C-alpha positions as a printed NumPy array, in Angstrom:
array([[ 119.808,  -72.942, -218.509],
       [ 120.817,  -76.57 , -218.139],
       [ 118.615,  -79.636, -218.27 ],
       [ 117.065,  -80.797, -215.013],
       [ 116.777,  -77.496, -213.121],
       [ 113.65 ,  -75.369, -213.242],
       [ 114.361,  -71.688, -213.73 ],
       [ 112.692,  -69.322, -211.274],
       [ 112.2  ,  -65.903, -212.853],
       [ 112.276,  -63.051, -210.367],
       [ 113.407,  -59.474, -210.107],
       [ 115.674,  -60.596, -207.256],
       [ 117.906,  -62.245, -209.864],
       [ 118.758,  -58.768, -211.159],
       [ 120.367,  -57.671, -207.874],
       [ 123.965,  -56.689, -208.548],
       [ 126.481,  -59.28 , -207.354],
       [ 128.626,  -56.537, -205.809],
       [ 127.006,  -55.32 , -202.62 ],
       [ 128.911,  -52.401, -201.157],
       [ 127.255,  -52.405, -197.749],
       [ 128.82 ,  -55.792, -196.953],
       [ 132.108,  -55.008, -198.654],
       [ 131.997,  -58.169, -200.746],
       [ 131.999,  -59.085, -204.411],
       [ 130.083,  -62.282, -203.639],
       [ 126.31 ,  -62.685, -203.735],
       [ 124.651,  -61.196, -200.667],
       [ 121.193,  -61.674, -199.156],
       [ 118.888,  -58.695, -199.643],
       [ 118.769,  -56.736, -196.413],
       [ 115.488,  -56.071, -194.658],
       [ 116.604,  -52.436, -194.705],
       [ 116.551,  -52.432, -198.515],
       [ 113.403,  -54.47 , -199.12 ],
       [ 110.912,  -55.446, -196.441],
       [ 111.05 ,  -59.113, -195.465],
       [ 107.44 ,  -59.582, -196.519],
       [ 108.221,  -58.394, -200.056],
       [ 109.892,  -59.979, -203.05 ],
       [ 109.759,  -63.448, -204.562],
       [ 111.118,  -66.062, -202.167],
       [ 114.623,  -67.393, -202.621],
       [ 116.633,  -69.071, -199.9  ],
       [ 118.062,  -66.39 , -197.61 ],
       [ 116.875,  -63.826, -200.203],
       [ 119.898,  -64.654, -202.331],
       [ 120.063,  -63.959, -206.064],
       [ 118.567,  -66.737, -208.15 ],
       [ 120.784,  -68.379, -210.752],
       [ 119.907,  -70.401, -213.822],
       [ 122.812,  -72.784, -213.185],
       [ 125.764,  -73.178, -210.817],
       [ 128.341,  -71.393, -212.945],
       [ 130.438,  -69.089, -210.788],
       [ 128.994,  -70.426, -207.529],
       [ 130.879,  -72.133, -204.725],
       [ 127.715,  -73.416, -203.052],
       [ 124.177,  -73.623, -204.41 ],
       [ 120.827,  -74.379, -202.823],
       [ 118.438,  -76.498, -204.872],
       [ 114.987,  -77.909, -204.171],
       [ 113.766,  -81.464, -204.782],
       [ 109.99 ,  -81.316, -204.387],
       [ 109.219,  -85.011, -204.004],
       [ 107.001,  -86.781, -201.469],
       [ 105.908,  -89.846, -203.446],
       [ 108.194,  -92.007, -201.309],
       [ 106.586,  -91.069, -197.987],
       [ 104.958,  -93.818, -195.939],
       [ 102.797,  -91.725, -193.607],
       [ 102.053,  -88.031, -193.957],
       [ 102.651,  -86.46 , -197.347],
       [ 103.28 ,  -82.765, -198.011],
       [ 107.063,  -82.552, -198.161],
       [ 106.836,  -81.594, -201.83 ],
       [ 105.954,  -78.161, -200.455],
       [ 108.971,  -78.095, -198.135],
       [ 111.418,  -76.166, -200.343],
       [ 108.961,  -73.353, -201.021],
       [ 108.044,  -72.864, -197.362],
       [ 111.641,  -73.082, -196.17 ],
       [ 112.505,  -70.344, -198.641],
       [ 109.674,  -68.163, -197.332],
       [ 110.715,  -68.573, -193.698],
       [ 114.4  ,  -68.024, -194.544],
       [ 113.665,  -64.317, -195.108],
       [ 114.467,  -63.8  , -191.419],
       [ 118.049,  -65.094, -191.707],
       [ 120.75 ,  -62.426, -191.507],
       [ 124.171,  -62.817, -193.147],
       [ 126.468,  -63.181, -190.129],
       [ 126.59 ,  -65.929, -187.534],
       [ 127.188,  -63.939, -184.373],
       [ 127.488,  -67.088, -182.247],
       [ 130.34 ,  -68.672, -184.226],
       [ 131.74 ,  -65.694, -186.126],
       [ 131.09 ,  -67.353, -189.484],
       [ 130.823,  -65.064, -192.52 ],
       [ 129.566,  -67.399, -195.244],
       [ 128.451,  -64.753, -197.739],
       [ 131.76 ,  -62.882, -197.486],
       [ 133.665,  -66.122, -198.072],
       [ 131.807,  -68.088, -200.734],
       [ 129.654,  -67.207, -203.699],
       [ 126.259,  -68.725, -202.87 ],
       [ 123.046,  -68.771, -204.888],
       [ 119.628,  -70.378, -205.166],
       [ 119.29 ,  -72.327, -208.411],
       [ 115.617,  -73.21 , -208.089],
       [ 114.189,  -76.733, -208.118],
       [ 115.014,  -79.941, -209.949],
       [ 112.437,  -80.759, -212.615],
       [ 111.28 ,  -84.257, -211.692],
       [ 108.484,  -86.721, -212.353],
       [ 106.773,  -87.222, -209.005],
       [ 104.546,  -90.017, -210.377],
       [ 107.384,  -92.481, -210.939],
       [ 109.936,  -92.832, -208.125],
       [ 112.758,  -94.488, -210.109],
       [ 112.377,  -91.852, -212.819],
       [ 112.251,  -89.069, -210.197],
       [ 115.456,  -90.374, -208.648],
       [ 117.163,  -90.347, -212.027],
       [ 115.92 ,  -86.78 , -212.597],
       [ 117.401,  -85.701, -209.247],
       [ 120.701,  -87.487, -209.853],
       [ 121.078,  -85.973, -213.317],
       [ 119.992,  -82.494, -212.282],
       [ 122.18 ,  -82.257, -209.2  ],
       [ 125.203,  -83.807, -210.875],
       [ 124.985,  -81.065, -213.499],
       [ 125.281,  -78.58 , -210.62 ],
       [ 128.267,  -80.143, -208.86 ],
       [ 130.33 ,  -81.615, -211.704],
       [ 132.435,  -78.48 , -212.14 ],
       [ 133.116,  -77.922, -208.441],
       [ 130.077,  -76.199, -206.987],
       [ 128.74 ,  -77.882, -203.838],
       [ 124.996,  -78.407, -203.463],
       [ 122.716,  -78.308, -200.439],
       [ 119.324,  -79.755, -201.307],
       [ 115.954,  -78.895, -199.788],
       [ 113.484,  -81.77 , -199.687],
       [ 111.253,  -83.423, -200.217],
       [ 111.097,  -86.777, -198.432],
       [ 114.209,  -88.763, -197.608],
       [ 114.016,  -90.762, -200.829],
       [ 115.975,  -87.924, -202.43 ],
       [ 119.163,  -88.734, -200.507],
       [ 119.696,  -91.841, -202.628],
       [ 120.032,  -90.051, -205.995],
       [ 121.874,  -87.174, -204.3  ],
       [ 124.505,  -89.587, -203.027],
       [ 124.678,  -91.185, -206.464],
       [ 125.482,  -87.769, -207.92 ],
       [ 128.029,  -87.111, -205.183],
       [ 129.704,  -90.473, -205.843],
       [ 130.173,  -89.567, -209.517],
       [ 132.061,  -86.452, -208.422],
       [ 133.889,  -87.546, -205.254],
       [ 133.691,  -91.332, -205.006],
       [ 132.456,  -92.961, -201.766],
       [ 131.904,  -90.406, -199.003],
       [ 131.457,  -90.302, -195.264],
       [ 127.955,  -89.608, -193.98 ],
       [ 126.642,  -87.736, -190.958],
       [ 122.962,  -88.626, -190.854],
       [ 120.566,  -87.057, -188.342],
       [ 117.257,  -88.891, -188.192],
       [ 114.763,  -90.694, -185.997],
       [ 114.966,  -93.613, -188.448],
       [ 117.932,  -95.364, -190.03 ],
       [ 116.308,  -95.463, -193.494],
       [ 118.074,  -98.708, -194.293],
       [ 115.051, -100.926, -194.994],
       [ 115.42 , -103.275, -197.931],
       [ 111.921, -102.678, -199.283],
       [ 108.681, -100.878, -198.543],
       [ 105.628, -102.78 , -199.713],
       [ 107.929, -104.71 , -202.013],
       [ 109.489, -101.595, -203.572],
       [ 113.21 , -100.875, -203.436],
       [ 112.939,  -97.075, -203.609],
       [ 111.138,  -95.165, -200.86 ],
       [ 111.986,  -92.847, -198.002],
       [ 112.933,  -95.748, -195.719],
       [ 115.474,  -97.279, -198.128],
       [ 117.893,  -94.569, -199.38 ],
       [ 120.959,  -95.512, -197.368],
       [ 120.72 ,  -99.241, -198.095],
       [ 120.537,  -98.408, -201.797],
       [ 123.445,  -95.978, -201.383],
       [ 125.567,  -98.707, -199.775],
       [ 124.68 , -101.169, -202.535],
       [ 125.733,  -98.602, -205.14 ],
       [ 129.07 ,  -97.945, -203.418],
       [ 128.211,  -94.347, -202.56 ],
       [ 129.304,  -94.539, -198.901],
       [ 132.483,  -95.317, -197.027],
       [ 130.712,  -97.505, -194.465],
       [ 133.514,  -97.137, -191.923],
       [ 132.689,  -93.428, -191.837],
       [ 128.913,  -93.413, -191.515],
       [ 127.31 ,  -92.158, -188.309],
       [ 123.562,  -91.981, -187.666],
       [ 122.406,  -89.766, -184.789],
       [ 119.023,  -89.527, -183.072],
       [ 117.603,  -92.967, -183.868],
       [ 114.536,  -93.852, -181.843],
       [ 110.949,  -95.048, -181.853],
       [ 109.328,  -98.467, -182.099],
       [ 110.35 , -100.827, -184.879],
       [ 109.299, -103.951, -186.705],
       [ 111.729, -106.203, -184.834],
       [ 114.514, -106.054, -182.26 ],
       [ 116.949, -106.779, -185.094],
       [ 116.119, -103.629, -187.094],
       [ 119.607, -102.19 , -186.573],
       [ 121.554, -105.358, -187.386],
       [ 122.093, -104.611, -191.063],
       [ 123.546, -101.156, -190.345],
       [ 125.857, -102.524, -187.668],
       [ 127.041, -105.26 , -190.039],
       [ 128.001, -102.594, -192.585],
       [ 130.131, -100.805, -189.991],
       [ 127.828,  -97.842, -189.307],
       [ 128.075,  -96.09 , -185.96 ],
       [ 124.575,  -95.777, -184.501],
       [ 123.757,  -93.236, -181.791],
       [ 120.263,  -93.477, -180.377],
       [ 118.314,  -90.49 , -179.126],
       [ 118.387,  -92.002, -175.626],
       [ 122.196,  -91.78 , -175.692],
       [ 121.832,  -88.048, -176.359],
       [ 119.305,  -87.214, -173.662],
       [ 120.272,  -84.564, -171.102],
       [ 123.789,  -83.998, -172.389],
       [ 125.883,  -81.83 , -174.662],
       [ 126.932,  -83.433, -177.952],
       [ 130.162,  -81.441, -178.244],
       [ 132.266,  -84.437, -177.06 ],
       [ 130.5  ,  -86.706, -179.55 ],
       [ 131.342,  -84.378, -182.408],
       [ 135.006,  -84.345, -181.402],
       [ 134.982,  -88.141, -181.812],
       [ 133.198,  -87.876, -185.151],
       [ 135.683,  -85.34 , -186.501],
       [ 138.494,  -87.736, -185.648],
       [ 136.55 ,  -90.598, -187.252],
       [ 135.99 ,  -88.686, -190.508],
       [ 139.472,  -87.219, -190.9  ],
       [ 139.863,  -85.55 , -194.297],
       [ 137.359,  -87.838, -196.073],
       [ 134.705,  -86.018, -198.126],
       [ 131.601,  -85.864, -195.909],
       [ 127.916,  -85.488, -196.754],
       [ 125.366,  -84.301, -194.164],
       [ 121.792,  -85.554, -194.368],
       [ 119.414,  -83.913, -191.905],
       [ 115.924,  -85.35 , -191.55 ],
       [ 113.952,  -82.763, -189.588],
       [ 112.316,  -85.59 , -187.611],
       [ 115.66 ,  -86.046, -185.847],
       [ 114.328,  -83.21 , -183.702],
       [ 111.677,  -83.875, -181.105],
       [ 108.245,  -83.07 , -182.607],
       [ 107.766,  -80.358, -179.991],
       [ 110.384,  -78.422, -181.995],
       [ 109.476,  -79.627, -185.475],
       [ 105.858,  -80.82 , -185.711],
       [ 105.638,  -80.375, -189.48 ],
       [ 107.045,  -83.69 , -190.607],
       [ 105.792,  -86.977, -191.991],
       [ 106.837,  -89.536, -189.363],
       [ 107.299,  -87.78 , -186.005],
       [ 108.771,  -89.721, -183.08 ],
       [ 108.768,  -88.502, -179.485],
       [ 111.963,  -88.181, -177.435],
       [ 114.101,  -86.59 , -180.117],
       [ 117.034,  -84.203, -180.231],
       [ 116.737,  -80.63 , -179.048],
       [ 117.487,  -77.689, -181.308],
       [ 120.527,  -76.905, -179.169],
       [ 121.851,  -80.425, -179.787],
       [ 121.24 ,  -79.997, -183.517],
       [ 123.305,  -76.808, -183.436],
       [ 126.075,  -78.61 , -181.553],
       [ 126.126,  -81.351, -184.186],
       [ 126.228,  -79.028, -187.179],
       [ 128.705,  -76.6  , -185.636],
       [ 130.769,  -79.605, -184.599],
       [ 131.262,  -80.416, -188.294],
       [ 133.449,  -77.344, -188.72 ],
       [ 136.818,  -78.398, -190.094],
       [ 135.491,  -81.434, -191.936],
       [ 135.685,  -81.772, -195.705],
       [ 131.975,  -81.135, -196.276],
       [ 131.031,  -81.623, -199.915],
       [ 127.227,  -81.437, -199.785],
       [ 124.106,  -82.014, -197.772],
       [ 120.349,  -82.064, -197.594],
       [ 117.481,  -81.003, -195.326],
       [ 114.489,  -83.294, -195.761],
       [ 111.03 ,  -84.265, -194.504],
       [ 109.683,  -80.772, -193.789],
       [ 105.916,  -81.106, -194.349],
       [ 104.263,  -77.658, -194.228],
       [ 100.647,  -78.953, -194.118],
       [ 101.381,  -80.418, -190.673],
       [ 103.386,  -77.449, -189.419],
       [ 102.407,  -74.915, -186.781],
       [ 102.786,  -71.284, -187.882],
       [ 105.814,  -72.111, -190.037],
       [ 107.853,  -73.302, -187.034],
       [ 109.36 ,  -76.351, -188.734],
       [ 110.21 ,  -74.48 , -191.935],
       [ 111.793,  -71.675, -189.904],
       [ 113.845,  -74.197, -187.945],
       [ 114.96 ,  -75.891, -191.17 ],
       [ 115.99 ,  -72.54 , -192.668],
       [ 118.114,  -71.704, -189.635],
       [ 119.754,  -75.131, -189.661],
       [ 120.531,  -74.746, -193.37 ],
       [ 122.266,  -71.463, -192.567],
       [ 124.281,  -73.236, -189.88 ],
       [ 125.142,  -75.955, -192.402],
       [ 126.378,  -73.37 , -194.88 ],
       [ 128.524,  -71.822, -192.165],
       [ 130.635,  -74.969, -191.71 ],
       [ 131.483,  -75.481, -195.386],
       [ 135.212,  -75.384, -196.201],
       [ 136.416,  -71.899, -197.062],
       [ 134.061,  -69.987, -194.772],
       [ 135.871,  -67.236, -192.863],
       [ 135.45 ,  -66.867, -189.12 ],
       [ 136.23 ,  -63.842, -186.973],
       [ 136.318,  -65.916, -183.772]])
């Protein structure tokens, strides 16, 4: 076990890595035909749980932090509930033909051990813990947690890859300078990431922005940095497939990080979140965006702001789990049969 990651002990971790029924030597989700979906200790997609990222191409890790939230709390419980709802996910993407578990070795490495009472310390815990996962080549997808976590995640990514492109889905730009005088909170991660040189600002796109603000100049800082901003109103009543063609051309072969705040979706689809804003993206548009990232040099990502206490029958956690599966499907190296 390495420092910074909390080991989850479960009998699922003893599942053999070779699973004949899928004809693969990679980790495979446990089938509902082998163990009922209501049984077992929860891991994402019912994958084997690992103590570290050794031997993995992609790992899922939780960051259970909501101390940076400005409105509703509860996202510290997001990773656990997403894992529970992910039991419904099957291993093949019949819509796109993606076969992620036959292409990459994927595992759940548990949660970062962090101090939720001290945000700067928590950020350092996340940066250190996730860097230990990715330093030798494994790529990490992180389950939040509020959006504060994207700052230390991008710091870790910078140490491995240098400045990266960013595809950011969100109702809010999260580029405030301070919140109540503090530099670290869930509304500041991308300003801090720019200041730390984590982002290639010519290759940052933010999709789904909407809602009232503090001034009509709220977006000026992002525009000055060179970000491309796409409001939710620009997305209404249309397919986003053409947009993603433009974004793929914009990104080229640059390493790209995806940050998905669940409040990018309209709250009718994802009510369990901390700062819901009406008029958001549809789930179909979210699928078009993620699937439209296929072919990019994706090096990591996160799914944040799922707040189970405000959810309705697990709907938001279920949606997040499905979108995480779609995110996995567009990682480099995934085989497609279509």
